[in-house]
CSV table of C-alpha atoms and ligand atoms in Angstrom, one decimal:
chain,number,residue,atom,x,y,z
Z,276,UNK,CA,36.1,81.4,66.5
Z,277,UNK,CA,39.1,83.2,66.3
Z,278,UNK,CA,38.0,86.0,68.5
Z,279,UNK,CA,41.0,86.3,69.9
Z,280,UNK,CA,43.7,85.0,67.6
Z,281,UNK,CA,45.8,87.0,65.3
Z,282,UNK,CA,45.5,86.4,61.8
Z,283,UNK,CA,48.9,85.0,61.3
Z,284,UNK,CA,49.0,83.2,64.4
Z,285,UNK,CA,52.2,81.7,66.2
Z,286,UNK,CA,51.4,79.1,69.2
Z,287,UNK,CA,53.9,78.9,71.5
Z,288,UNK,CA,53.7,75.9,73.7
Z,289,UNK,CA,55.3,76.2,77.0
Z,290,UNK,CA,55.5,72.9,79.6
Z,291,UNK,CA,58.0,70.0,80.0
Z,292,UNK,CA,60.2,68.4,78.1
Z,293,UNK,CA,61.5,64.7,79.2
Z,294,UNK,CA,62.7,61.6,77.8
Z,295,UNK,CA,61.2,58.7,79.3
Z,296,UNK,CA,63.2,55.2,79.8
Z,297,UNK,CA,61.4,52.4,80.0
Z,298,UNK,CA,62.3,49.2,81.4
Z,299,UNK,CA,60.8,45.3,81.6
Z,300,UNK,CA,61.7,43.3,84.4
Z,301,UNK,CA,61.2,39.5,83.6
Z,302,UNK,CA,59.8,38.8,87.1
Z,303,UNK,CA,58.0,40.1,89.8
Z,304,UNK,CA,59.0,43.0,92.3
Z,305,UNK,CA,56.5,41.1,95.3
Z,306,UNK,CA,59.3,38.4,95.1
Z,307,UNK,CA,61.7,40.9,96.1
Z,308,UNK,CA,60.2,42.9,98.6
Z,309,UNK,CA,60.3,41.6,102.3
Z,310,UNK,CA,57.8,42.9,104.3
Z,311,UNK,CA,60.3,42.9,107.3
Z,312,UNK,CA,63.2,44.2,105.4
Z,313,UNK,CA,61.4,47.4,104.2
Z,314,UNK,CA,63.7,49.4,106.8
Z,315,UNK,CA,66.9,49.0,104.6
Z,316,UNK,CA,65.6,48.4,100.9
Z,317,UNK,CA,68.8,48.0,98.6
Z,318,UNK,CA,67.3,45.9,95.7
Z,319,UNK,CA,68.6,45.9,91.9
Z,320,UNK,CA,66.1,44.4,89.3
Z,321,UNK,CA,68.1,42.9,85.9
Z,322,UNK,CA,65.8,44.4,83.3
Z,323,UNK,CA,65.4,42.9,79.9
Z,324,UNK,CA,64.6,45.2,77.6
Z,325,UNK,CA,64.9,49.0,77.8
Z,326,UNK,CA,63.7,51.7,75.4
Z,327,UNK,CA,63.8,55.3,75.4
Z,328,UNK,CA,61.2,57.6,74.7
Z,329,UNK,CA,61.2,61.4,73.5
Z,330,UNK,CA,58.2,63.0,75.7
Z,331,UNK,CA,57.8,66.1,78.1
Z,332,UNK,CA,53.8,67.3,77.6
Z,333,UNK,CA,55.2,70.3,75.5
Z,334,UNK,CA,57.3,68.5,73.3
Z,335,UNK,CA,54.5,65.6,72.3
Z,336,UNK,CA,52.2,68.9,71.5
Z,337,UNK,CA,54.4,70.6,69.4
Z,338,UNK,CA,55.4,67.9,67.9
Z,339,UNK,CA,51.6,67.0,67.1
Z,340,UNK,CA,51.1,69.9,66.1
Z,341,UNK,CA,54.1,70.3,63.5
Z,342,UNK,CA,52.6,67.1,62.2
Z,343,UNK,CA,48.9,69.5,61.5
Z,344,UNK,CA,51.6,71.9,59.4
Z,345,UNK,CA,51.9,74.6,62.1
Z,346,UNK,CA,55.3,75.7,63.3
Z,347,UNK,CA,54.9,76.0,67.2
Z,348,UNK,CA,57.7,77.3,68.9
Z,349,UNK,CA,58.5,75.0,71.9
Z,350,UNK,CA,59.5,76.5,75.2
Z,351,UNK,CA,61.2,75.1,78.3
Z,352,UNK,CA,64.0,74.2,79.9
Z,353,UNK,CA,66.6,71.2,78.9
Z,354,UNK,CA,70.1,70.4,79.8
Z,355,UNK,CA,72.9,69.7,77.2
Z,356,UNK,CA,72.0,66.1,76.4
Z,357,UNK,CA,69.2,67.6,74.6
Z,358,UNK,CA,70.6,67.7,71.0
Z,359,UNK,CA,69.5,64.3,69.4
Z,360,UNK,CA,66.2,65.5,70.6
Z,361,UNK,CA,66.2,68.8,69.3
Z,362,UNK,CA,67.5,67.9,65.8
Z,363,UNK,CA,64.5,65.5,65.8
Z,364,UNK,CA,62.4,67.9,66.6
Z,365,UNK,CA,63.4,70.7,64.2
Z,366,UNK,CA,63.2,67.4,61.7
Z,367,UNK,CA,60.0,67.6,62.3
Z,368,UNK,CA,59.1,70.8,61.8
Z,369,UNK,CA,58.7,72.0,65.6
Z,370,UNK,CA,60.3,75.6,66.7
Z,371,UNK,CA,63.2,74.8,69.2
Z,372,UNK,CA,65.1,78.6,69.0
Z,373,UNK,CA,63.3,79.3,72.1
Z,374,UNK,CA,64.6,76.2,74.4
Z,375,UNK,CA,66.5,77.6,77.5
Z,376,UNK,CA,69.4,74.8,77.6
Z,377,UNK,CA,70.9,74.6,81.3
Z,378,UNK,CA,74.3,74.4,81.8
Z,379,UNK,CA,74.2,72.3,85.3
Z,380,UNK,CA,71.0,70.0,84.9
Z,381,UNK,CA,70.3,66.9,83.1
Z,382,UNK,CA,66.9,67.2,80.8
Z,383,UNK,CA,64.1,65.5,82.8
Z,384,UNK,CA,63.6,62.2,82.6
Z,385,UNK,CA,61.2,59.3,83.8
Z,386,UNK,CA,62.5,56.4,84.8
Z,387,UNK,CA,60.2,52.9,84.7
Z,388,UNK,CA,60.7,49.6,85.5
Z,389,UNK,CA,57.6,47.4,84.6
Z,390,UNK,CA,57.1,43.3,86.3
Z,391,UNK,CA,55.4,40.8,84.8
Z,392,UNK,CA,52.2,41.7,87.2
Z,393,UNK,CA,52.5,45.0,85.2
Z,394,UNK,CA,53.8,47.0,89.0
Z,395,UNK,CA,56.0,49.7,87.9
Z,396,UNK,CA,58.4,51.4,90.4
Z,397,UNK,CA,59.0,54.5,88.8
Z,398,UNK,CA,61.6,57.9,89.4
Z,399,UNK,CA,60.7,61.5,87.9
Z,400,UNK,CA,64.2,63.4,87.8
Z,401,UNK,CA,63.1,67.4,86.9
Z,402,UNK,CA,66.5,68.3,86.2
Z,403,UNK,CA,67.1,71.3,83.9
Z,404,UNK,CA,62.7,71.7,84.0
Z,405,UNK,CA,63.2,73.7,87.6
Z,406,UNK,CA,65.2,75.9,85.0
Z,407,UNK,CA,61.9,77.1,83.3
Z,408,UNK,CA,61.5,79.0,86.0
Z,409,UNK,CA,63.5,81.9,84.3
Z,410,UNK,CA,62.4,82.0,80.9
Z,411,UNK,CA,60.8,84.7,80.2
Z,412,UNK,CA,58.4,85.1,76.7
Z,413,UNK,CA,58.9,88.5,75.7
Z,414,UNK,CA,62.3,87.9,73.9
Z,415,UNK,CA,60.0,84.8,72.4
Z,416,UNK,CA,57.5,87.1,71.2
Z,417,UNK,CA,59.8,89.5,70.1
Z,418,UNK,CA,61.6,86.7,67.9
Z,419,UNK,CA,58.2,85.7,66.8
Z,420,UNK,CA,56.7,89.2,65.9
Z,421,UNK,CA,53.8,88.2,68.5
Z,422,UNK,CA,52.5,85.3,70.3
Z,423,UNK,CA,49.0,84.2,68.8
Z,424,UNK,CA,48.3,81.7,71.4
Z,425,UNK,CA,50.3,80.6,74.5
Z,426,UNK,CA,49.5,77.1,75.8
Z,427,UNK,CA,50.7,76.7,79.5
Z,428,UNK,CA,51.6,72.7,80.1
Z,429,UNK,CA,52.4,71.0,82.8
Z,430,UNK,CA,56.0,72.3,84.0
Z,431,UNK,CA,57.8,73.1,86.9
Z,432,UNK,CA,55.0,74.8,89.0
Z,433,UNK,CA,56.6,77.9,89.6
Z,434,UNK,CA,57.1,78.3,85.6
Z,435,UNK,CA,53.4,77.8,85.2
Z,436,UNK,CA,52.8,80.6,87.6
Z,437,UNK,CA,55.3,82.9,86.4
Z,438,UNK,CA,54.3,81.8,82.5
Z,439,UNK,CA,50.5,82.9,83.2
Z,440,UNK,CA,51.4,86.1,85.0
Z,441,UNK,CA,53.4,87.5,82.0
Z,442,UNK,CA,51.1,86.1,79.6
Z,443,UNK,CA,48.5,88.0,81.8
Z,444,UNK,CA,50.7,91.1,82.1
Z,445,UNK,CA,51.6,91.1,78.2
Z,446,UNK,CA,47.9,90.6,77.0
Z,447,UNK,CA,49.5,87.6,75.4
Z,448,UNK,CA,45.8,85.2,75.3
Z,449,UNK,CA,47.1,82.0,76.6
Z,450,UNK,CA,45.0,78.1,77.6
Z,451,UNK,CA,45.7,77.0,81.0
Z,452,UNK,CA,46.4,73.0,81.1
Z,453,UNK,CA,47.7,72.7,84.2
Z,454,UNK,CA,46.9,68.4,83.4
Z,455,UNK,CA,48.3,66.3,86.2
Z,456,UNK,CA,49.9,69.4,88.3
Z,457,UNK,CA,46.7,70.6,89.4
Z,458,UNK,CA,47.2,67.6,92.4
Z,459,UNK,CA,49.7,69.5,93.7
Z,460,UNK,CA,47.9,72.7,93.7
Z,461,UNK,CA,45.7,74.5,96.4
Z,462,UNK,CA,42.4,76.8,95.3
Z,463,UNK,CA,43.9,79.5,95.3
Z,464,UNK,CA,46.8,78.8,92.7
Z,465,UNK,CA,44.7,76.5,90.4
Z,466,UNK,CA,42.4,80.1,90.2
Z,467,UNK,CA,45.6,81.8,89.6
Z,468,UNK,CA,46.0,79.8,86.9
Z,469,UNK,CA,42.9,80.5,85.6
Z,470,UNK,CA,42.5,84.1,85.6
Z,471,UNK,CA,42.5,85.7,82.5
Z,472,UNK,CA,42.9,82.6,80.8
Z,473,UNK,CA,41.1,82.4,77.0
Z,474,UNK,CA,40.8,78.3,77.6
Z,475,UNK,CA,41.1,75.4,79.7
Z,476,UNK,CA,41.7,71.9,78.8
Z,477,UNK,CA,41.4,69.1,81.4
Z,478,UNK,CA,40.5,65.8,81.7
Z,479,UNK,CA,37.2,64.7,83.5
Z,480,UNK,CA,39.0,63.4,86.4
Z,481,UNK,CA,41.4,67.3,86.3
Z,482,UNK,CA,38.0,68.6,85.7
Z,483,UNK,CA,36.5,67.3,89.0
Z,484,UNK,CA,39.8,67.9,90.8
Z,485,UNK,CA,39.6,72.0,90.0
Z,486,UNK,CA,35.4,71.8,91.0
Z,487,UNK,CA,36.8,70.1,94.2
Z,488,UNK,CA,39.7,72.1,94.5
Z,489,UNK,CA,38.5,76.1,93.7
Z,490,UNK,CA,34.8,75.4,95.0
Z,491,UNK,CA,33.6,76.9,91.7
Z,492,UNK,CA,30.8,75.4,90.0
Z,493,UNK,CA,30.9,74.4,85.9
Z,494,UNK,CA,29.3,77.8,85.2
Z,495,UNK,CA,31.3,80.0,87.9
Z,496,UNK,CA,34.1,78.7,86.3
Z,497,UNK,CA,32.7,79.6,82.4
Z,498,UNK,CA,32.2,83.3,83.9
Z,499,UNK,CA,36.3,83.5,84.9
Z,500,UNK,CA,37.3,81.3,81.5
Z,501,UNK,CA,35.4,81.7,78.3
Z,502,UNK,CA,35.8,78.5,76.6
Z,503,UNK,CA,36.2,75.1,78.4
Z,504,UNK,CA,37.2,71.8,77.1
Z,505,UNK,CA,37.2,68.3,78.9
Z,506,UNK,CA,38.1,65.4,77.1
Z,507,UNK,CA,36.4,62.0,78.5
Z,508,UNK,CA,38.5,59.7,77.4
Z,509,UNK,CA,37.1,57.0,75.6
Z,510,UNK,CA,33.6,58.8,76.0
Z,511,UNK,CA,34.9,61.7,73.8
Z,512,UNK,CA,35.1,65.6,74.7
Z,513,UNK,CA,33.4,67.9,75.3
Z,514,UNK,CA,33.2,71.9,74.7
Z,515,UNK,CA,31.7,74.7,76.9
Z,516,UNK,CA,31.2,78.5,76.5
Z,517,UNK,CA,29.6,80.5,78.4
Z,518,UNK,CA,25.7,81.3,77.3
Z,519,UNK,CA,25.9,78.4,74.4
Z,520,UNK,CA,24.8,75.0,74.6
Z,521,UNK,CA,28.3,72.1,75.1
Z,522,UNK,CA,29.0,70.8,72.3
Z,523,UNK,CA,29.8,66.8,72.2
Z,524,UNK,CA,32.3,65.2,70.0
Z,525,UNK,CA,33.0,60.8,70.0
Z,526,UNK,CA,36.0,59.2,69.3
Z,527,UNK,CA,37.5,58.0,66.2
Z,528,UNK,CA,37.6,54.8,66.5
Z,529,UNK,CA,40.7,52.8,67.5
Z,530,UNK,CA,42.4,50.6,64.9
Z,531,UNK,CA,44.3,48.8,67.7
Z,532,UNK,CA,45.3,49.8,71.4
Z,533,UNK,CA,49.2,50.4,71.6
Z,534,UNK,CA,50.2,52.6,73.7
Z,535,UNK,CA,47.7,55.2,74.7
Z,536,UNK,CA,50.5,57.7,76.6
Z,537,UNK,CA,50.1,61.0,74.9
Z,538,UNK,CA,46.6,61.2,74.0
Z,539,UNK,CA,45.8,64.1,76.1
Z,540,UNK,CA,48.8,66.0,74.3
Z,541,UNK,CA,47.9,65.0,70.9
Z,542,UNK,CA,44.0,66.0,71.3
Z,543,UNK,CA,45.7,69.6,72.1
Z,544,UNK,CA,47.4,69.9,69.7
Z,545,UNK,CA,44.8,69.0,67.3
Z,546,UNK,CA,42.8,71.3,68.8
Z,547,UNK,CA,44.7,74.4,68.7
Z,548,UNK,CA,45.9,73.8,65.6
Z,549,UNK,CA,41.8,74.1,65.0
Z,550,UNK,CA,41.9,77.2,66.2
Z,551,UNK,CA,44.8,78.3,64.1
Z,552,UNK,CA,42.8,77.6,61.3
Z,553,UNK,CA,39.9,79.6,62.4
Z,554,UNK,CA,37.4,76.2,62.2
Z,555,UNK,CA,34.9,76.3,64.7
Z,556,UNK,CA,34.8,74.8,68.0
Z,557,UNK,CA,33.5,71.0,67.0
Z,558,UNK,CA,35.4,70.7,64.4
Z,559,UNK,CA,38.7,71.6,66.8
Z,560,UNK,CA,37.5,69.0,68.8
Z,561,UNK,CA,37.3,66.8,65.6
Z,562,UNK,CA,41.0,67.5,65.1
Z,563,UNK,CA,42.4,66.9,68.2
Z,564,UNK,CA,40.0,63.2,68.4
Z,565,UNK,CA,42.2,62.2,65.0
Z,566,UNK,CA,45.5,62.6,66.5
Z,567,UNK,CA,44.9,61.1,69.5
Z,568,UNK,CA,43.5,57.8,67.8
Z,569,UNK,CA,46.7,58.1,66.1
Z,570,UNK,CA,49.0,57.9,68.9
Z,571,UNK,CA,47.1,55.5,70.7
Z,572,UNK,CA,47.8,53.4,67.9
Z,573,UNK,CA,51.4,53.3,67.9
Z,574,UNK,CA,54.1,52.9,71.2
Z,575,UNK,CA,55.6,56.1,71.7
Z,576,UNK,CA,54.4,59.7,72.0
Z,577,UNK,CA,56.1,61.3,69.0
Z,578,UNK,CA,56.2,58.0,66.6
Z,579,UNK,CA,52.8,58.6,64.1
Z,580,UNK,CA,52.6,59.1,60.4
Z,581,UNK,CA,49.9,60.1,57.8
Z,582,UNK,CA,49.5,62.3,55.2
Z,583,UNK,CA,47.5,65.0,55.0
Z,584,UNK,CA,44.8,62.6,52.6
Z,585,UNK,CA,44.9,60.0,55.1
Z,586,UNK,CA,44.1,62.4,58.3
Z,587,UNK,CA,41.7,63.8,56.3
Z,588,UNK,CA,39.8,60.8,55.2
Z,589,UNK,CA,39.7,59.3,59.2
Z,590,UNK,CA,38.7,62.4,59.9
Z,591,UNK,CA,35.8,62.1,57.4
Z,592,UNK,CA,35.1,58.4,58.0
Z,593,UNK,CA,34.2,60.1,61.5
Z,594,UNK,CA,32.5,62.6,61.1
Z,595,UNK,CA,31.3,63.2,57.8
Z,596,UNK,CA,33.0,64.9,54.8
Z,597,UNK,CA,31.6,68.3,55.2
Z,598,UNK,CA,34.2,67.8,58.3
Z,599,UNK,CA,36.8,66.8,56.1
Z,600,UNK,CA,36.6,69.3,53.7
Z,601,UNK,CA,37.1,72.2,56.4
Z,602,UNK,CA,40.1,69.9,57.3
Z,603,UNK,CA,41.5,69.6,54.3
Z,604,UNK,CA,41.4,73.0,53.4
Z,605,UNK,CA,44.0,74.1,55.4
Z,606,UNK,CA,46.4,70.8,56.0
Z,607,UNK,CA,49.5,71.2,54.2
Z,608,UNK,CA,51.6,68.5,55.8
Z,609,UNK,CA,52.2,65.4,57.3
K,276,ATP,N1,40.0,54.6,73.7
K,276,ATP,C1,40.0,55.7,72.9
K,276,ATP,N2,39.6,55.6,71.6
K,276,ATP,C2,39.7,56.7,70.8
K,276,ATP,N3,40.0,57.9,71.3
K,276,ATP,C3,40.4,58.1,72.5
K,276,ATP,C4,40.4,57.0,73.5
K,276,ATP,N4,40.8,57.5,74.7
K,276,ATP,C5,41.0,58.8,74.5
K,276,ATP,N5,40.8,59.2,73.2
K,276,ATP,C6,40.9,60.5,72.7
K,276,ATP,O1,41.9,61.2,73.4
K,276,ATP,C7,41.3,62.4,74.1
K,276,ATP,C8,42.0,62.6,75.4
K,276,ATP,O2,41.8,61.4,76.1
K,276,ATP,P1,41.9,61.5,77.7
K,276,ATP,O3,40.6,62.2,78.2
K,276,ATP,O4,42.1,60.1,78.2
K,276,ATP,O5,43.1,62.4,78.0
K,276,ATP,P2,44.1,62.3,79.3
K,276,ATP,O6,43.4,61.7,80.5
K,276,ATP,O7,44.6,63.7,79.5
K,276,ATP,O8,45.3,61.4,78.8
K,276,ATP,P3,46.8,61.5,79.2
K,276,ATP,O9,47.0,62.5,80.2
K,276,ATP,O10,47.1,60.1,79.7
K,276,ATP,O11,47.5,61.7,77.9
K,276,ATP,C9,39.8,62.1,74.1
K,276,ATP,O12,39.1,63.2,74.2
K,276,ATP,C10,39.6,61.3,72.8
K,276,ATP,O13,39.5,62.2,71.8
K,277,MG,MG1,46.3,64.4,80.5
């Protein structure tokens, strides 16, 4: 591992930023709806019980990773109802210098409202994320003497284009995770995305989407991307490079099922926080299984606590304590 990381390595993760506000309608939306009014639908649900969420793919890694001890410098685009969210964020340890703040859009947000059948009729606002679009990472790397590691996340598309070509053009090494944008995307940008990318990370479903998609088979796809990882859900991860057998890694167990929005981000950020490290591939994927049991133990994307001792031990209880030794080696906070 560590191939192609510098020794002091800054991760710089690139993707959206959103708050999410989340609403529980006491009733059912099928009562509402009138199959012969659908024409001229004016309907207003009275909600009882709203909460809003910090989120954005980019912001729930960083923050993840913060939590590992890293300092990840956090790029995208917000508008200038941002603050409270940023000073959490720096609170927490997360890199916000590099946030392009637009002057005419609202930060994204999602928008939720939940019945009692558990239907949801949902709005996605981009807002200020079309603005990511026109940052560019030199003056990031500049500020940051050097980007280690670059990890594209779901954006607005053209930012994920325009992200990977200067990565690409800058020789900055960079993960494609182009997560639930990929079912937006034709062959020929998902490969885009792809070349001259040091990782992927996908779901299985993503996973089959970019077989379907590109036409390229697992091991066409290890020849154009050196090191592959798919998490599985419930069923784990697992790690591919090209040439080496995959390497398999469970879950840790659940202590109980809150709220399992997020897991995806806080497996990456586990993982490259791995990699920052310089632990080896299983191990990465050991990480990144530990924080997401975390968050899918509490509601909320950016709500978990431990300590480095108590990460460590799960971690252990998991997978042995020749695990948790390499862990605890290099966590130094909470
Ligand atoms: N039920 C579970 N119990 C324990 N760990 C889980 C469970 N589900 C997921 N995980 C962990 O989270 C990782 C990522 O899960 P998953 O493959 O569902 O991501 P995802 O589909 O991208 O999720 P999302 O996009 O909704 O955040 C898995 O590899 C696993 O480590
Ligand atoms: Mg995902």
């Amino acid at each position: 591992m560590g191939r192609w990381l510098n020794t002091v390595m800054r991760v710089v993760v690139t993707g959206s930023i959103a708050t999410d506000h989340l609403m529980t309608f006491p009733g059912r939306f099928a009562d509402s709806l009138m199959k012969e009014q659908l024409e001229s639908v004016s309907l207003s649900f009275l909600a009882t019980d709203l909460q809003v969420r910090r989120g954005g793919s980019a912001a729930n890694t960083a923050f993840g990773m913060a939590r590992l001890g890293l300092v990840p410098a956090l790029v995208g685009a917000v508008g200038e109802d941002f603050e409270d969210y940023r000073s959490w964020l720096d609170r927490h340890g997360v890199d916000t210098h590099s946030v392009h703040v637009s002057d005419v859009h609202q930060t994204a947000r999602f928008v939720c409202t939940t019945d009692n059948d558990g239907n949801q009729i949902a709005t996605f606002y981009a807002g200020a994320m079309q603005d990511a679009r026109l940052i560019e990472l030199e003056p990031v790397a500049d500020r940051l003497g050097g980007i280690g590691m670059l990890l594209i996340s779901p954006n607005d598309p053209v930012a994920m284009t325009n992200h990977t070509q200067e990565a690409r053009f800058r020789g900055i090494p960079f993960a494609a995770d182009p997560s639930q944008q990929l079912s937006s995307m034709g062959g020929p940008e998902i490969l885009d995305l792809l070349d001259g990318a040091a990782m992927l990370f996908s779901n299985e479903y993503e996973s089959a989407l970019i077989h379907e998609r590109t036409g390229l088979t697992d091991d066409q796809i290890l020849d154009r991307v050196p090191l592959r990882v798919t998490t599985l859900g419930a069923k784990g991860a697992i790690v591919r490079r090209a040439g080496e057998p995959p390497i398999e890694v469970g879950v840790v167990p659940e202590r109980a099922k809150a709220d399992p929005t997020g897991v995806g981000d806080a497996f990456r950020a586990g993982f490259v926080a791995g990699m920052a490290w310089g632990v080896g591939d299983e191990r990465c994927a050991q990480i990144g299984s530990t924080l997401a049991a975390y968050v899918i133990e509490t509601v909320g994307t950016q709500e978990y606590e431990f300590t480095p001792a108590e990460f460590t031990q799960r971690l252990a209880a998991a997978y042995g304590s020749a695990a948790g030794d390499d862990v605890a080696a290099h966590l130094t906070q909470g």
